DNA sequence: ATGATATTTGGCTAAAATGACAAATGTTCT
DNA sequence: AGAACATTTGTCATTTTAGCCAAATATCAT
């Protein structure tokens, strides 16, 4: 998945860019990672060590690493290396608004 | 792409279900369709004939039809046949909130 | 420097998504 | 009934994604 950018390397708001963003969220594992990063935003912006994320799933750590790379390329998360560990956090806390929206939509559908 | 459902066939709010929803939005063509359906919501709920959607793209009509099926299976749109034509509309007008959210997020990123 | 720990990357296979063409279906009109 | 139109579905080729294992890289402790 390639992030669409302008000539200056600065991303812009094309349909492709939006689609890339949704695509990054279009996987249960990545979604779970994002929701985890959305918890406790008041503590270091909700950042989590990769090692913590690894414990959440029973899949190979290389696979998690790849999922994290997808999220990062799409601009959903950022990462920072400190010592032996790498910490990921949401690129924008307001990202959680999308989930509130979605929950509302899906709940509304389920009522029918 | 299969929509996750309960035994009663009623969808529930699993990570997979959310991921399916995002996956349906994770394509520029489908995104453009959804945004088109979000216009003029006050007129027949924003519904559009497939024939109108066909004119928006230079791809085969069978491909558009498949994209519409993906959106429908994910619960993003509903359809209704009237005469020779089929009309699609957003399953929930509030879906547009997601786009407002996303625009906000991406705009915010672009400022940096 | 060596070894232990944490994470990413290369290489591969299997599965899923995309898109085109042709054929099928359903509807209206004559 | 038959033709014309609108949309969907069958089938297939191509591309993309997901996941695993092994190897590479980076950092810390001894």
PDB file of C-alpha atoms (C1' of nucleotides) in Angstrom:
ATOM      1  CA  UNK A   1       0.000   0.000   0.000  1.00  0.00           C
ATOM      2  CA  UNK A   2       1.531   3.268  -1.098  1.00  0.00           C
ATOM      3  CA  UNK A   3       0.610   6.554   0.495  1.00  0.00           C
ATOM      4  CA  UNK A   4      -0.365   9.114  -2.102  1.00  0.00           C
ATOM      5  CA  UNK A   5       1.683  12.271  -1.894  1.00  0.00           C
ATOM      6  CA  UNK A   6       2.298  15.476  -3.792  1.00  0.00           C
ATOM      7  CA  UNK A   7       5.558  16.195  -5.578  1.00  0.00           C
ATOM      8  CA  UNK A   8       6.844  17.766  -2.390  1.00  0.00           C
ATOM      9  CA  UNK A   9       6.150  14.539  -0.573  1.00  0.00           C
ATOM     10  CA  UNK A  10       3.338  16.191   1.350  1.00  0.00           C
ATOM     11  CA  UNK A  11       0.174  14.132   1.395  1.00  0.00           C
ATOM     12  CA  UNK A  12      -3.013  15.599  -0.072  1.00  0.00           C
ATOM     13  CA  UNK A  13      -6.660  14.805   0.134  1.00  0.00           C
ATOM     14  CA  UNK A  14      -7.331  12.697  -2.936  1.00  0.00           C
ATOM     15  CA  UNK A  15      -9.856   9.866  -3.042  1.00  0.00           C
ATOM     16  CA  UNK A  16      -6.880   7.533  -3.127  1.00  0.00           C
ATOM     17  CA  UNK A  17      -5.484   9.020   0.049  1.00  0.00           C
ATOM     18  CA  UNK A  18      -8.772   8.598   1.853  1.00  0.00           C
ATOM     19  CA  UNK A  19      -9.110   5.075   0.515  1.00  0.00           C
ATOM     20  CA  UNK A  20      -5.622   4.266   1.798  1.00  0.00           C
ATOM     21  CA  UNK A  21      -6.630   5.493   5.207  1.00  0.00           C
ATOM     22  CA  UNK A  22      -9.694   3.279   5.287  1.00  0.00           C
ATOM     23  CA  UNK A  23      -7.702   0.389   3.898  1.00  0.00           C
ATOM     24  CA  UNK A  24      -5.318   0.634   6.806  1.00  0.00           C
ATOM     25  CA  UNK A  25      -8.287   0.265   9.151  1.00  0.00           C
ATOM     26  CA  UNK A  26      -9.817  -2.557   7.132  1.00  0.00           C
ATOM     27  CA  UNK A  27      -8.329  -5.436   9.073  1.00  0.00           C
ATOM     28  CA  UNK A  28      -9.399  -6.796  12.458  1.00  0.00           C
ATOM     29  CA  UNK A  29      -5.870  -6.950  13.804  1.00  0.00           C
ATOM     30  CA  UNK A  30      -5.009  -3.424  12.763  1.00  0.00           C
ATOM     31  CA  UNK A  31      -8.344  -2.220  14.074  1.00  0.00           C
ATOM     32  CA  UNK A  32      -7.625  -3.816  17.441  1.00  0.00           C
ATOM     33  CA  UNK A  33      -4.207  -2.185  17.508  1.00  0.00           C
ATOM     34  CA  UNK A  34      -5.704   1.212  16.771  1.00  0.00           C
ATOM     35  CA  UNK A  35      -8.357   0.815  19.429  1.00  0.00           C
ATOM     36  CA  UNK A  36      -5.691  -0.183  21.920  1.00  0.00           C
ATOM     37  CA  UNK A  37      -3.724   2.933  21.057  1.00  0.00           C
ATOM     38  CA  UNK A  38      -6.889   4.940  21.612  1.00  0.00           C
ATOM     39  CA  UNK A  39      -7.073   3.875  25.248  1.00  0.00           C
ATOM     40  CA  UNK A  40      -5.578   6.040  27.967  1.00  0.00           C
ATOM     41  CA  UNK A  41      -4.760   8.851  25.609  1.00  0.00           C
ATOM     42  CA  UNK A  42      -3.907  10.981  28.620  1.00  0.00           C
ATOM     43  CA  UNK A  43      -0.892   8.794  29.384  1.00  0.00           C
ATOM     44  CA  UNK A  44       1.867   9.568  26.906  1.00  0.00           C
ATOM     45  CA  UNK A  45      -0.722  10.041  24.173  1.00  0.00           C
ATOM     46  CA  UNK A  46      -1.815   6.444  24.512  1.00  0.00           C
ATOM     47  CA  UNK A  47       1.447   5.126  23.156  1.00  0.00           C
ATOM     48  CA  UNK A  48       2.161   1.437  23.463  1.00  0.00           C
ATOM     49  CA  UNK A  49       5.324  -0.557  23.118  1.00  0.00           C
ATOM     50  CA  UNK A  50       5.311  -3.082  20.299  1.00  0.00           C
ATOM     51  CA  UNK A  51       5.975  -5.728  22.904  1.00  0.00           C
ATOM     52  CA  UNK A  52       2.611  -4.975  24.521  1.00  0.00           C
ATOM     53  CA  UNK A  53       0.796  -5.153  21.197  1.00  0.00           C
ATOM     54  CA  UNK A  54       2.440  -8.502  20.531  1.00  0.00           C
ATOM     55  CA  UNK A  55       0.816  -9.962  23.629  1.00  0.00           C
ATOM     56  CA  UNK A  56      -2.644  -9.110  22.320  1.00  0.00           C
ATOM     57  CA  UNK A  57      -2.512 -11.567  19.448  1.00  0.00           C
ATOM     58  CA  UNK A  58      -1.391 -15.083  18.774  1.00  0.00           C
ATOM     59  CA  UNK A  59       0.238 -14.294  15.489  1.00  0.00           C
ATOM     60  CA  UNK A  60       3.848 -14.011  14.555  1.00  0.00           C
ATOM     61  CA  UNK A  61       5.578 -10.834  15.674  1.00  0.00           C
ATOM     62  CA  UNK A  62       6.753 -10.239  12.132  1.00  0.00           C
ATOM     63  CA  UNK A  63       3.119 -10.056  11.077  1.00  0.00           C
ATOM     64  CA  UNK A  64       2.336  -7.471  13.743  1.00  0.00           C
ATOM     65  CA  UNK A  65       5.316  -5.492  12.640  1.00  0.00           C
ATOM     66  CA  UNK A  66       3.978  -5.498   9.093  1.00  0.00           C
ATOM     67  CA  UNK A  67       0.549  -4.368  10.268  1.00  0.00           C
ATOM     68  CA  UNK A  68       2.178  -1.534  12.154  1.00  0.00           C
ATOM     69  CA  UNK A  69       4.051  -0.551   9.018  1.00  0.00           C
ATOM     70  CA  UNK A  70       0.776  -0.420   7.090  1.00  0.00           C
ATOM     71  CA  UNK A  71      -0.772   1.831   9.726  1.00  0.00           C
ATOM     72  CA  UNK A  72       2.266   4.052   9.729  1.00  0.00           C
ATOM     73  CA  UNK A  73       2.408   4.373   5.955  1.00  0.00           C
ATOM     74  CA  UNK A  74      -1.234   5.355   5.858  1.00  0.00           C
ATOM     75  CA  UNK A  75      -0.599   8.052   8.447  1.00  0.00           C
ATOM     76  CA  UNK A  76      -2.751   6.429  11.095  1.00  0.00           C
ATOM     77  CA  UNK A  77       0.021   6.056  13.651  1.00  0.00           C
ATOM     78  CA  UNK A  78       3.479   7.385  14.377  1.00  0.00           C
ATOM     79  CA  UNK A  79       6.350   5.611  16.063  1.00  0.00           C
ATOM     80  CA  UNK A  80       9.292   6.481  18.225  1.00  0.00           C
ATOM     81  CA  UNK A  81      12.207   4.343  19.230  1.00  0.00           C
ATOM     82  CA  UNK A  82      13.427   4.597  22.788  1.00  0.00           C
ATOM     83  CA  UNK A  83      16.107   2.200  23.832  1.00  0.00           C
ATOM     84  CA  UNK A  84      15.405  -1.323  22.758  1.00  0.00           C
ATOM     85  CA  UNK A  85      11.739  -0.632  22.288  1.00  0.00           C
ATOM     86  CA  UNK A  86       9.564   1.064  19.704  1.00  0.00           C
ATOM     87  CA  UNK A  87       6.457   2.924  20.806  1.00  0.00           C
ATOM     88  CA  UNK A  88       3.467   3.523  18.566  1.00  0.00           C
ATOM     89  CA  UNK A  89       0.709   6.064  19.067  1.00  0.00           C
ATOM     90  CA  UNK A  90      -2.198   7.464  17.100  1.00  0.00           C
ATOM     91  CA  UNK A  91      -1.163  10.161  14.657  1.00  0.00           C
ATOM     92  CA  UNK A  92      -4.223  12.101  15.765  1.00  0.00           C
ATOM     93  CA  UNK A  93      -6.253  11.441  18.907  1.00  0.00           C
ATOM     94  CA  UNK A  94      -9.292  12.685  17.017  1.00  0.00           C
ATOM     95  CA  UNK A  95      -9.071   9.471  15.063  1.00  0.00           C
ATOM     96  CA  UNK A  96     -11.199   7.963  17.769  1.00  0.00           C
ATOM     97  CA  UNK A  97     -14.071  10.119  16.561  1.00  0.00           C
ATOM     98  CA  UNK A  98     -14.271   7.864  13.539  1.00  0.00           C
ATOM     99  CA  UNK A  99     -14.924   4.909  15.789  1.00  0.00           C
ATOM    100  CA  UNK A 100     -17.614   6.708  17.731  1.00  0.00           C
ATOM    101  CA  UNK A 101     -19.207   7.551  14.404  1.00  0.00           C
ATOM    102  CA  UNK A 102     -18.981   4.022  13.169  1.00  0.00           C
ATOM    103  CA  UNK A 103     -20.327   2.536  16.369  1.00  0.00           C
ATOM    104  CA  UNK A 104     -23.289   4.858  16.085  1.00  0.00           C
ATOM    105  CA  UNK A 105     -23.936   3.814  12.519  1.00  0.00           C
ATOM    106  CA  UNK A 106     -23.637   0.105  13.151  1.00  0.00           C
ATOM    107  CA  UNK A 107     -25.677   0.262  16.348  1.00  0.00           C
ATOM    108  CA  UNK A 108     -28.340   2.111  14.442  1.00  0.00           C
ATOM    109  CA  UNK A 109     -28.392  -0.604  11.795  1.00  0.00           C
ATOM    110  CA  UNK A 110     -28.632  -3.349  14.384  1.00  0.00           C
ATOM    111  CA  UNK A 111     -31.759  -1.794  15.862  1.00  0.00           C
ATOM    112  CA  UNK A 112     -33.649  -2.338  12.633  1.00  0.00           C
TER     113      UNK A 112
ATOM    114  CA  UNK B   1     -15.895 -10.073   1.472  1.00  0.00           C
ATOM    115  CA  UNK B   2     -18.400 -11.702   3.814  1.00  0.00           C
ATOM    116  CA  UNK B   3     -20.464  -9.742   6.291  1.00  0.00           C
ATOM    117  CA  UNK B   4     -20.166 -11.143   9.785  1.00  0.00           C
ATOM    118  CA  UNK B   5     -23.525 -12.020  11.312  1.00  0.00           C
ATOM    119  CA  UNK B   6     -25.003 -13.759  14.299  1.00  0.00           C
ATOM    120  CA  UNK B   7     -26.797 -17.107  14.065  1.00  0.00           C
ATOM    121  CA  UNK B   8     -30.030 -15.187  13.515  1.00  0.00           C
ATOM    122  CA  UNK B   9     -28.433 -13.458  10.571  1.00  0.00           C
ATOM    123  CA  UNK B  10     -28.447 -10.196  12.451  1.00  0.00           C
ATOM    124  CA  UNK B  11     -25.127  -8.374  12.285  1.00  0.00           C
ATOM    125  CA  UNK B  12     -23.229  -7.617  15.474  1.00  0.00           C
ATOM    126  CA  UNK B  13     -20.401  -5.326  16.400  1.00  0.00           C
ATOM    127  CA  UNK B  14     -17.310  -7.497  16.172  1.00  0.00           C
ATOM    128  CA  UNK B  15     -13.912  -6.234  15.100  1.00  0.00           C
ATOM    129  CA  UNK B  16     -14.461  -8.195  11.904  1.00  0.00           C
ATOM    130  CA  UNK B  17     -17.706  -6.387  11.240  1.00  0.00           C
ATOM    131  CA  UNK B  18     -16.069  -3.019  11.687  1.00  0.00           C
ATOM    132  CA  UNK B  19     -13.169  -4.076   9.517  1.00  0.00           C
ATOM    133  CA  UNK B  20     -15.588  -5.140   6.799  1.00  0.00           C
ATOM    134  CA  UNK B  21     -17.180  -1.744   6.929  1.00  0.00           C
ATOM    135  CA  UNK B  22     -13.854   0.015   6.501  1.00  0.00           C
ATOM    136  CA  UNK B  23     -12.865  -2.435   3.808  1.00  0.00           C
ATOM    137  CA  UNK B  24     -15.922  -1.486   1.803  1.00  0.00           C
ATOM    138  CA  UNK B  25     -14.757   2.129   1.945  1.00  0.00           C
ATOM    139  CA  UNK B  26     -11.167   1.246   1.144  1.00  0.00           C
ATOM    140  CA  UNK B  27     -11.332   1.777  -2.591  1.00  0.00           C
ATOM    141  CA  UNK B  28     -11.315   5.067  -4.485  1.00  0.00           C
ATOM    142  CA  UNK B  29     -14.184   4.067  -6.753  1.00  0.00           C
ATOM    143  CA  UNK B  30     -16.392   2.917  -3.905  1.00  0.00           C
ATOM    144  CA  UNK B  31     -15.478   6.003  -1.947  1.00  0.00           C
ATOM    145  CA  UNK B  32     -16.512   8.203  -4.851  1.00  0.00           C
ATOM    146  CA  UNK B  33     -19.795   6.317  -5.110  1.00  0.00           C
ATOM    147  CA  UNK B  34     -20.486   6.784  -1.422  1.00  0.00           C
ATOM    148  CA  UNK B  35     -19.667  10.465  -1.554  1.00  0.00           C
ATOM    149  CA  UNK B  36     -21.972  10.848  -4.533  1.00  0.00           C
ATOM    150  CA  UNK B  37     -24.752   9.160  -2.584  1.00  0.00           C
ATOM    151  CA  UNK B  38     -24.078  11.582   0.248  1.00  0.00           C
ATOM    152  CA  UNK B  39     -24.969  14.562  -1.934  1.00  0.00           C
ATOM    153  CA  UNK B  40     -28.483  15.982  -1.928  1.00  0.00           C
ATOM    154  CA  UNK B  41     -29.617  13.747   0.879  1.00  0.00           C
ATOM    155  CA  UNK B  42     -32.809  15.779   1.050  1.00  0.00           C
ATOM    156  CA  UNK B  43     -33.860  14.488  -2.376  1.00  0.00           C
ATOM    157  CA  UNK B  44     -35.049  10.911  -2.042  1.00  0.00           C
ATOM    158  CA  UNK B  45     -32.379  10.244   0.554  1.00  0.00           C
ATOM    159  CA  UNK B  46     -29.649  11.004  -1.957  1.00  0.00           C
ATOM    160  CA  UNK B  47     -30.449   7.929  -3.994  1.00  0.00           C
ATOM    161  CA  UNK B  48     -28.863   7.535  -7.388  1.00  0.00           C
ATOM    162  CA  UNK B  49     -29.627   5.283 -10.299  1.00  0.00           C
ATOM    163  CA  UNK B  50     -26.844   2.888 -11.239  1.00  0.00           C
ATOM    164  CA  UNK B  51     -26.900   4.459 -14.679  1.00  0.00           C
ATOM    165  CA  UNK B  52     -25.843   7.786 -13.159  1.00  0.00           C
ATOM    166  CA  UNK B  53     -23.028   6.184 -11.207  1.00  0.00           C
ATOM    167  CA  UNK B  54     -21.829   4.498 -14.389  1.00  0.00           C
ATOM    168  CA  UNK B  55     -21.300   7.869 -16.013  1.00  0.00           C
ATOM    169  CA  UNK B  56     -18.917   8.911 -13.253  1.00  0.00           C
ATOM    170  CA  UNK B  57     -16.235   6.400 -14.186  1.00  0.00           C
ATOM    171  CA  UNK B  58     -14.577   5.024 -17.246  1.00  0.00           C
ATOM    172  CA  UNK B  59     -14.655   1.454 -16.125  1.00  0.00           C
ATOM    173  CA  UNK B  60     -16.827  -1.441 -17.157  1.00  0.00           C
ATOM    174  CA  UNK B  61     -20.370  -1.416 -15.802  1.00  0.00           C
ATOM    175  CA  UNK B  62     -19.890  -4.916 -14.482  1.00  0.00           C
ATOM    176  CA  UNK B  63     -17.102  -3.596 -12.306  1.00  0.00           C
ATOM    177  CA  UNK B  64     -19.308  -0.842 -10.902  1.00  0.00           C
ATOM    178  CA  UNK B  65     -21.977  -3.401 -10.226  1.00  0.00           C
ATOM    179  CA  UNK B  66     -19.482  -5.458  -8.237  1.00  0.00           C
ATOM    180  CA  UNK B  67     -18.391  -2.432  -6.232  1.00  0.00           C
ATOM    181  CA  UNK B  68     -22.020  -1.722  -5.429  1.00  0.00           C
ATOM    182  CA  UNK B  69     -22.448  -5.295  -4.267  1.00  0.00           C
ATOM    183  CA  UNK B  70     -19.474  -4.914  -1.941  1.00  0.00           C
ATOM    184  CA  UNK B  71     -20.965  -1.754  -0.447  1.00  0.00           C
ATOM    185  CA  UNK B  72     -24.309  -3.436  -0.043  1.00  0.00           C
ATOM    186  CA  UNK B  73     -22.902  -6.549   1.602  1.00  0.00           C
ATOM    187  CA  UNK B  74     -21.019  -4.425   4.088  1.00  0.00           C
ATOM    188  CA  UNK B  75     -24.211  -2.561   4.973  1.00  0.00           C
ATOM    189  CA  UNK B  76     -22.991   0.747   3.623  1.00  0.00           C
ATOM    190  CA  UNK B  77     -25.780   1.150   1.067  1.00  0.00           C
ATOM    191  CA  UNK B  78     -29.192  -0.250   0.290  1.00  0.00           C
ATOM    192  CA  UNK B  79     -30.811  -0.671  -3.096  1.00  0.00           C
ATOM    193  CA  UNK B  80     -34.260  -0.634  -4.561  1.00  0.00           C
ATOM    194  CA  UNK B  81     -35.388  -1.672  -7.994  1.00  0.00           C
ATOM    195  CA  UNK B  82     -37.954   0.470  -9.726  1.00  0.00           C
ATOM    196  CA  UNK B  83     -38.790  -0.408 -13.281  1.00  0.00           C
ATOM    197  CA  UNK B  84     -35.719  -1.053 -15.355  1.00  0.00           C
ATOM    198  CA  UNK B  85     -33.493   0.802 -12.952  1.00  0.00           C
ATOM    199  CA  UNK B  86     -31.882   0.116  -9.608  1.00  0.00           C
ATOM    200  CA  UNK B  87     -31.409   2.944  -7.129  1.00  0.00           C
ATOM    201  CA  UNK B  88     -28.778   2.936  -4.421  1.00  0.00           C
ATOM    202  CA  UNK B  89     -28.688   5.081  -1.323  1.00  0.00           C
ATOM    203  CA  UNK B  90     -26.684   5.316   1.876  1.00  0.00           C
ATOM    204  CA  UNK B  91     -27.856   2.877   4.514  1.00  0.00           C
ATOM    205  CA  UNK B  92     -27.474   5.669   7.044  1.00  0.00           C
ATOM    206  CA  UNK B  93     -27.142   9.360   6.225  1.00  0.00           C
ATOM    207  CA  UNK B  94     -25.009   9.704   9.335  1.00  0.00           C
ATOM    208  CA  UNK B  95     -22.362   7.835   7.406  1.00  0.00           C
ATOM    209  CA  UNK B  96     -21.270  11.190   6.097  1.00  0.00           C
ATOM    210  CA  UNK B  97     -20.098  12.037   9.606  1.00  0.00           C
ATOM    211  CA  UNK B  98     -17.268   9.600   9.062  1.00  0.00           C
ATOM    212  CA  UNK B  99     -16.107  11.620   6.114  1.00  0.00           C
ATOM    213  CA  UNK B 100     -16.257  14.876   8.033  1.00  0.00           C
ATOM    214  CA  UNK B 101     -14.191  13.169  10.714  1.00  0.00           C
ATOM    215  CA  UNK B 102     -11.687  11.866   8.246  1.00  0.00           C
ATOM    216  CA  UNK B 103     -11.353  15.169   6.430  1.00  0.00           C
ATOM    217  CA  UNK B 104     -10.642  16.787   9.759  1.00  0.00           C
ATOM    218  CA  UNK B 105      -7.974  14.263  10.568  1.00  0.00           C
ATOM    219  CA  UNK B 106      -6.250  14.416   7.210  1.00  0.00           C
ATOM    220  CA  UNK B 107      -6.440  18.203   7.042  1.00  0.00           C
ATOM    221  CA  UNK B 108      -4.889  18.326  10.457  1.00  0.00           C
ATOM    222  CA  UNK B 109      -2.055  16.101   9.315  1.00  0.00           C
ATOM    223  CA  UNK B 110      -1.438  18.187   6.223  1.00  0.00           C
ATOM    224  CA  UNK B 111      -0.962  21.293   8.344  1.00  0.00           C
ATOM    225  CA  UNK B 112       2.061  19.790  10.063  1.00  0.00           C
TER     226      UNK B 112
ATOM    227  C1'  DA C   1      33.413  -8.072  22.098  1.00  0.00           C
ATOM    228  C1'  DT C   2      29.637 -11.383  23.219  1.00  0.00           C
ATOM    229  C1'  DG C   3      25.247 -12.475  24.153  1.00  0.00           C
ATOM    230  C1'  DA C   4      20.396 -11.458  25.041  1.00  0.00           C
ATOM    231  C1'  DT C   5      16.379  -8.865  23.771  1.00  0.00           C
ATOM    232  C1'  DA C   6      13.303  -6.111  20.557  1.00  0.00           C
ATOM    233  C1'  DT C   7      11.854  -5.098  16.085  1.00  0.00           C
ATOM    234  C1'  DT C   8      12.129  -5.003  11.111  1.00  0.00           C
ATOM    235  C1'  DT C   9      12.942  -6.954   6.597  1.00  0.00           C
ATOM    236  C1'  DG C  10      13.586 -10.659   2.785  1.00  0.00           C
ATOM    237  C1'  DG C  11      11.602 -14.398   0.651  1.00  0.00           C
ATOM    238  C1'  DC C  12       8.038 -17.362  -0.064  1.00  0.00           C
ATOM    239  C1'  DT C  13       3.116 -19.382  -0.394  1.00  0.00           C
ATOM    240  C1'  DA C  14      -1.788 -19.082   0.024  1.00  0.00           C
ATOM    241  C1'  DA C  15      -5.753 -16.354  -0.084  1.00  0.00           C
ATOM    242  C1'  DA C  16      -8.429 -12.417  -1.432  1.00  0.00           C
ATOM    243  C1'  DA C  17      -9.493  -8.334  -4.292  1.00  0.00           C
ATOM    244  C1'  DT C  18      -9.799  -6.125  -8.822  1.00  0.00           C
ATOM    245  C1'  DG C  19     -11.289  -5.787 -13.360  1.00  0.00           C
ATOM    246  C1'  DA C  20     -12.450  -7.233 -18.009  1.00  0.00           C
ATOM    247  C1'  DC C  21     -15.503  -9.847 -21.221  1.00  0.00           C
ATOM    248  C1'  DA C  22     -19.344 -12.552 -22.158  1.00  0.00           C
ATOM    249  C1'  DA C  23     -23.571 -14.437 -20.839  1.00  0.00           C
ATOM    250  C1'  DA C  24     -27.770 -14.341 -18.003  1.00  0.00           C
ATOM    251  C1'  DT C  25     -31.653 -11.994 -15.870  1.00  0.00           C
ATOM    252  C1'  DG C  26     -35.412  -8.929 -15.469  1.00  0.00           C
ATOM    253  C1'  DT C  27     -38.212  -5.001 -17.315  1.00  0.00           C
ATOM    254  C1'  DT C  28     -40.497  -2.185 -20.658  1.00  0.00           C
ATOM    255  C1'  DC C  29     -42.159  -1.277 -25.237  1.00  0.00           C
ATOM    256  C1'  DT C  30     -44.084  -2.643 -29.685  1.00  0.00           C
TER     257       DT C  30
ATOM    258  C1'  DA D   1     -43.592 -13.057 -28.501  1.00  0.00           C
ATOM    259  C1'  DG D   2     -39.544 -10.361 -29.608  1.00  0.00           C
ATOM    260  C1'  DA D   3     -36.420  -6.357 -29.353  1.00  0.00           C
ATOM    261  C1'  DA D   4     -34.175  -2.932 -26.531  1.00  0.00           C
ATOM    262  C1'  DC D   5     -32.426  -1.487 -22.263  1.00  0.00           C
ATOM    263  C1'  DA D   6     -30.451  -1.840 -17.345  1.00  0.00           C
ATOM    264  C1'  DT D   7     -28.114  -4.466 -14.200  1.00  0.00           C
ATOM    265  C1'  DT D   8     -26.094  -8.615 -12.305  1.00  0.00           C
ATOM    266  C1'  DT D   9     -23.449 -12.842 -12.426  1.00  0.00           C
ATOM    267  C1'  DG D  10     -19.962 -16.542 -14.273  1.00  0.00           C
ATOM    268  C1'  DT D  11     -15.400 -17.124 -15.385  1.00  0.00           C
ATOM    269  C1'  DC D  12     -10.819 -16.086 -15.717  1.00  0.00           C
ATOM    270  C1'  DA D  13      -6.194 -13.467 -15.403  1.00  0.00           C
ATOM    271  C1'  DT D  14      -3.614 -10.250 -12.767  1.00  0.00           C
ATOM    272  C1'  DT D  15      -2.406  -7.926  -8.689  1.00  0.00           C
ATOM    273  C1'  DT D  16      -2.400  -7.186  -3.843  1.00  0.00           C
ATOM    274  C1'  DT D  17      -2.547  -8.682   0.841  1.00  0.00           C
ATOM    275  C1'  DA D  18      -1.665 -11.780   4.885  1.00  0.00           C
ATOM    276  C1'  DG D  19       1.107 -14.703   7.238  1.00  0.00           C
ATOM    277  C1'  DC D  20       4.986 -17.611   8.348  1.00  0.00           C
ATOM    278  C1'  DC D  21       9.972 -18.614   8.912  1.00  0.00           C
ATOM    279  C1'  DA D  22      14.511 -17.202   8.810  1.00  0.00           C
ATOM    280  C1'  DA D  23      17.823 -13.653   8.653  1.00  0.00           C
ATOM    281  C1'  DA D  24      19.210  -8.871   9.508  1.00  0.00           C
ATOM    282  C1'  DT D  25      19.561  -4.834  12.435  1.00  0.00           C
ATOM    283  C1'  DA D  26      19.751  -2.150  16.610  1.00  0.00           C
ATOM    284  C1'  DT D  27      20.263  -1.632  21.550  1.00  0.00           C
ATOM    285  C1'  DC D  28      21.433  -2.947  26.115  1.00  0.00           C
ATOM    286  C1'  DA D  29      23.849  -5.697  29.665  1.00  0.00           C
ATOM    287  C1'  DT D  30      27.890  -8.481  30.923  1.00  0.00           C
TER     288       DT D  30
END
